[in-house]
Amino acid sequence: MKIICIGRNYAEHAKELKNEIPTEPVFFMKPDTALLKEKDFYLPGFSNEIHHEIELVLKISKAGKHIEEQFAHKYFDEIGLGIDFTARDIQQQCKEKGLPWEKAKAFDNSAPIGKFFKKEKFDLNNIALELKISGETKQAGNSKDLLFSFDKIIAYVSQFVSLKVGDLIYTGTPKGVGAVKIGDKLQGFINGELALELNIK
Ligand code: ZN
């Protein structure tokens, strides 16, 4: 399986990192070795600035390529919550040199994933997501503020990359990203329901 991540999909987050609002989806990938299903995340030694990015995650349930937007909803059946951990210091260096971001985004365990729910449980245009750190809300957003909808993302990405069953799409993070530190306890919520827990070690 592979992990596809959408960047800059909430306007307020694009602004906080001083990025332009994109006119088409920005995407990048993480390998399967990035997936973390356990509850502990160990800060890697190569970065001094690992940022949390809480994101709604789609689980692909049907293989496809060149998927039309009107049929895209048939290609995912579950929605969950994940964190797109980002070595912001390294990403900044890559950006300045015009280099790819892989070192900052694709490292081991950089994609914690929580519980999944059947998508029928949700109004897809109104799903709240929230990240608390040690009880304090750090990020809060709603799928209604996505610049590119789930269907648009699937249609766009599948023009370039075939989707396979079990692939995950991290759909972008709302504003409020920041660094984590040892001892932090992260809790992610979908529509107020606890869906992800992680301890920073
Ligand atoms: Zn992200």
CSV table of C-alpha atoms and ligand atoms in Angstrom, one decimal:
chain,number,residue,atom,x,y,z
A,1,MET,CA,0.0,0.0,0.0
A,2,LYS,CA,1.0,3.6,-0.3
A,3,ILE,CA,0.1,6.8,1.5
A,4,ILE,CA,-0.8,9.9,-0.5
A,5,CYS,CA,-0.9,13.2,1.3
A,6,ILE,CA,-2.5,16.4,0.2
A,7,GLY,CA,-0.7,19.6,1.1
A,8,ARG,CA,-2.2,23.1,1.6
A,9,ASN,CA,-5.8,21.9,1.5
A,10,TYR,CA,-7.1,24.4,4.0
A,11,ALA,CA,-6.6,28.1,3.2
A,12,GLU,CA,-5.8,29.1,6.8
A,13,HIS,CA,-3.1,26.5,7.0
A,14,ALA,CA,-1.5,27.5,3.7
A,15,LYS,CA,-1.4,31.1,5.0
A,16,GLU,CA,0.2,30.2,8.3
A,17,LEU,CA,3.1,28.6,6.5
A,18,LYS,CA,3.2,31.6,4.1
A,19,ASN,CA,2.3,29.4,1.1
A,20,GLU,CA,0.1,30.5,-1.8
A,21,ILE,CA,-3.5,29.1,-1.9
A,22,PRO,CA,-3.1,26.4,-4.6
A,23,THR,CA,-5.3,26.4,-7.7
A,24,GLU,CA,-4.9,22.6,-8.0
A,25,PRO,CA,-4.2,19.9,-5.4
A,26,VAL,CA,-0.6,19.6,-4.1
A,27,PHE,CA,0.3,16.0,-3.3
A,28,PHE,CA,3.2,13.9,-2.1
A,29,MET,CA,3.7,10.4,-0.8
A,30,LYS,CA,4.9,8.5,2.1
A,31,PRO,CA,6.0,4.8,1.9
A,32,ASP,CA,4.3,2.0,3.9
A,33,THR,CA,7.2,2.1,6.4
A,34,ALA,CA,5.8,5.5,7.5
A,35,LEU,CA,2.6,3.9,8.9
A,36,LEU,CA,2.4,3.8,12.7
A,37,LYS,CA,-0.4,1.9,14.4
A,38,GLU,CA,1.1,1.9,17.9
A,39,LYS,CA,0.5,4.4,20.6
A,40,ASP,CA,4.1,5.6,21.0
A,41,PHE,CA,6.1,7.9,18.6
A,42,TYR,CA,9.8,8.4,19.2
A,43,LEU,CA,11.2,11.7,18.1
A,44,PRO,CA,13.8,11.1,15.4
A,45,GLY,CA,17.3,12.4,16.0
A,46,PHE,CA,17.6,14.3,12.7
A,47,SER,CA,15.1,17.0,13.4
A,48,ASN,CA,14.6,19.6,16.1
A,49,GLU,CA,11.1,20.5,14.9
A,50,ILE,CA,8.7,17.7,14.3
A,51,HIS,CA,5.3,19.3,13.6
A,52,HIS,CA,1.9,17.7,14.1
A,53,GLU,CA,-0.6,17.9,11.3
A,54,ILE,CA,-4.0,16.2,12.1
A,55,GLU,CA,-5.8,15.1,9.0
A,56,LEU,CA,-8.9,13.2,7.8
A,57,VAL,CA,-7.8,10.0,6.1
A,58,LEU,CA,-9.6,8.1,3.3
A,59,LYS,CA,-9.2,4.4,2.9
A,60,ILE,CA,-9.3,3.3,-0.7
A,61,SER,CA,-11.7,0.3,-1.3
A,62,LYS,CA,-11.5,-0.1,-5.0
A,63,ALA,CA,-8.7,0.0,-7.5
A,64,GLY,CA,-8.8,2.7,-10.2
A,65,LYS,CA,-7.1,5.2,-12.4
A,66,HIS,CA,-8.4,8.2,-14.3
A,67,ILE,CA,-11.4,8.2,-11.9
A,68,GLU,CA,-14.0,10.8,-12.8
A,69,GLU,CA,-15.0,13.1,-9.9
A,70,GLN,CA,-18.7,12.0,-10.2
A,71,PHE,CA,-17.7,8.4,-9.5
A,72,ALA,CA,-14.9,9.1,-6.9
A,73,HIS,CA,-17.2,8.4,-3.9
A,74,LYS,CA,-17.3,4.7,-5.0
A,75,TYR,CA,-13.6,4.3,-4.4
A,76,PHE,CA,-13.4,4.9,-0.6
A,77,ASP,CA,-15.5,3.3,2.1
A,78,GLU,CA,-13.9,4.4,5.4
A,79,ILE,CA,-12.7,7.6,6.9
A,80,GLY,CA,-10.3,7.9,9.8
A,81,LEU,CA,-7.9,10.2,11.5
A,82,GLY,CA,-4.1,10.4,11.0
A,83,ILE,CA,-1.2,12.6,11.7
A,84,ASP,CA,1.2,13.7,9.0
A,85,PHE,CA,4.3,14.3,11.0
A,86,THR,CA,6.6,16.8,9.3
A,87,ALA,CA,10.2,17.7,10.1
A,88,ARG,CA,9.5,21.4,9.5
A,89,ASP,CA,13.2,22.4,9.9
A,90,ILE,CA,14.3,20.0,7.2
A,91,GLN,CA,11.3,20.8,5.0
A,92,GLN,CA,12.3,24.5,5.2
A,93,GLN,CA,15.8,23.6,4.1
A,94,CYS,CA,14.5,21.5,1.2
A,95,LYS,CA,12.1,24.3,0.1
A,96,GLU,CA,14.9,26.8,0.1
A,97,LYS,CA,17.0,24.7,-2.1
A,98,GLY,CA,14.1,23.7,-4.4
A,99,LEU,CA,14.5,20.1,-3.5
A,100,PRO,CA,11.9,17.4,-2.8
A,101,TRP,CA,10.5,17.1,0.7
A,102,GLU,CA,10.8,13.3,1.2
A,103,LYS,CA,13.3,13.6,4.1
A,104,ALA,CA,10.9,15.8,6.0
A,105,LYS,CA,7.7,13.9,5.3
A,106,ALA,CA,8.4,10.2,4.5
A,107,PHE,CA,10.5,9.1,7.4
A,108,ASP,CA,9.7,6.0,9.5
A,109,ASN,CA,6.6,6.3,11.7
A,110,SER,CA,5.7,9.7,10.2
A,111,ALA,CA,2.1,8.6,9.5
A,112,PRO,CA,0.3,7.5,12.7
A,113,ILE,CA,-3.1,6.3,12.0
A,114,GLY,CA,-6.1,5.9,14.3
A,115,LYS,CA,-9.5,4.3,14.1
A,116,PHE,CA,-11.5,4.1,10.9
A,117,PHE,CA,-15.3,4.5,10.5
A,118,LYS,CA,-17.7,3.7,7.7
A,119,LYS,CA,-18.2,6.8,5.6
A,120,GLU,CA,-22.0,6.5,5.8
A,121,LYS,CA,-21.7,7.6,9.4
A,122,PHE,CA,-20.8,11.1,8.2
A,123,ASP,CA,-22.0,14.0,6.2
A,124,LEU,CA,-18.8,14.2,4.1
A,125,ASN,CA,-19.1,18.0,3.8
A,126,ASN,CA,-19.3,18.5,7.5
A,127,ILE,CA,-16.8,16.4,9.5
A,128,ALA,CA,-15.1,18.1,12.4
A,129,LEU,CA,-11.6,17.1,13.3
A,130,GLU,CA,-9.6,18.2,16.3
A,131,LEU,CA,-6.2,17.6,17.9
A,132,LYS,CA,-5.6,18.1,21.6
A,133,ILE,CA,-2.2,18.0,23.2
A,134,SER,CA,-2.2,17.1,26.9
A,135,GLY,CA,-5.8,18.2,27.0
A,136,GLU,CA,-5.5,21.5,25.1
A,137,THR,CA,-6.9,22.1,21.7
A,138,LYS,CA,-4.2,22.8,19.2
A,139,GLN,CA,-5.9,22.2,15.8
A,140,ALA,CA,-9.6,22.2,14.9
A,141,GLY,CA,-11.1,22.2,11.5
A,142,ASN,CA,-14.0,20.9,9.4
A,143,SER,CA,-14.1,19.1,6.0
A,144,LYS,CA,-16.5,21.9,4.8
A,145,ASP,CA,-13.3,24.1,4.6
A,146,LEU,CA,-11.3,21.8,2.4
A,147,LEU,CA,-10.1,23.6,-0.7
A,148,PHE,CA,-10.4,20.4,-2.7
A,149,SER,CA,-13.1,17.9,-1.7
A,150,PHE,CA,-12.5,14.2,-1.2
A,151,ASP,CA,-13.9,13.5,-4.7
A,152,LYS,CA,-11.8,16.1,-6.3
A,153,ILE,CA,-8.6,14.8,-4.6
A,154,ILE,CA,-9.3,11.2,-5.9
A,155,ALA,CA,-10.1,12.4,-9.4
A,156,TYR,CA,-7.0,14.5,-9.5
A,157,VAL,CA,-4.5,12.1,-8.0
A,158,SER,CA,-5.7,9.1,-10.0
A,159,GLN,CA,-4.8,10.9,-13.2
A,160,PHE,CA,-1.2,10.4,-12.3
A,161,VAL,CA,-1.0,7.6,-9.8
A,162,SER,CA,-3.3,4.4,-9.9
A,163,LEU,CA,-5.1,3.8,-6.6
A,164,LYS,CA,-5.1,0.3,-5.1
A,165,VAL,CA,-7.2,-1.2,-2.3
A,166,GLY,CA,-5.8,-0.3,1.1
A,167,ASP,CA,-4.1,2.9,-0.1
A,168,LEU,CA,-4.6,5.8,2.3
A,169,ILE,CA,-5.1,9.4,1.4
A,170,TYR,CA,-4.3,12.0,4.1
A,171,THR,CA,-6.5,15.0,3.0
A,172,GLY,CA,-4.6,17.9,4.5
A,173,THR,CA,-4.4,19.7,7.8
A,174,PRO,CA,-6.2,22.7,9.2
A,175,LYS,CA,-4.3,25.6,10.8
A,176,GLY,CA,-2.6,25.4,14.1
A,177,VAL,CA,0.4,23.1,13.3
A,178,GLY,CA,3.3,23.2,15.8
A,179,ALA,CA,6.1,21.2,17.3
A,180,VAL,CA,5.6,18.2,19.6
A,181,LYS,CA,7.9,17.4,22.5
A,182,ILE,CA,8.7,14.4,24.7
A,183,GLY,CA,5.9,13.8,27.2
A,184,ASP,CA,3.1,15.2,25.0
A,185,LYS,CA,0.0,13.2,24.8
A,186,LEU,CA,-1.9,13.7,21.5
A,187,GLN,CA,-5.6,12.9,21.1
A,188,GLY,CA,-7.4,13.2,17.8
A,189,PHE,CA,-11.2,13.5,17.5
A,190,ILE,CA,-13.7,13.1,14.7
A,191,ASN,CA,-17.0,14.8,15.3
A,192,GLY,CA,-16.0,14.8,19.0
A,193,GLU,CA,-15.3,11.1,19.1
A,194,LEU,CA,-11.8,10.0,20.2
A,195,ALA,CA,-10.2,8.2,17.2
A,196,LEU,CA,-6.4,8.5,17.7
A,197,GLU,CA,-4.1,8.5,20.7
A,198,LEU,CA,-0.3,9.0,20.7
A,199,ASN,CA,2.4,9.5,23.2
A,200,ILE,CA,5.6,11.4,22.2
A,201,LYS,CA,8.7,9.7,23.6
B,1,ZN,ZN,-0.2,17.3,5.9
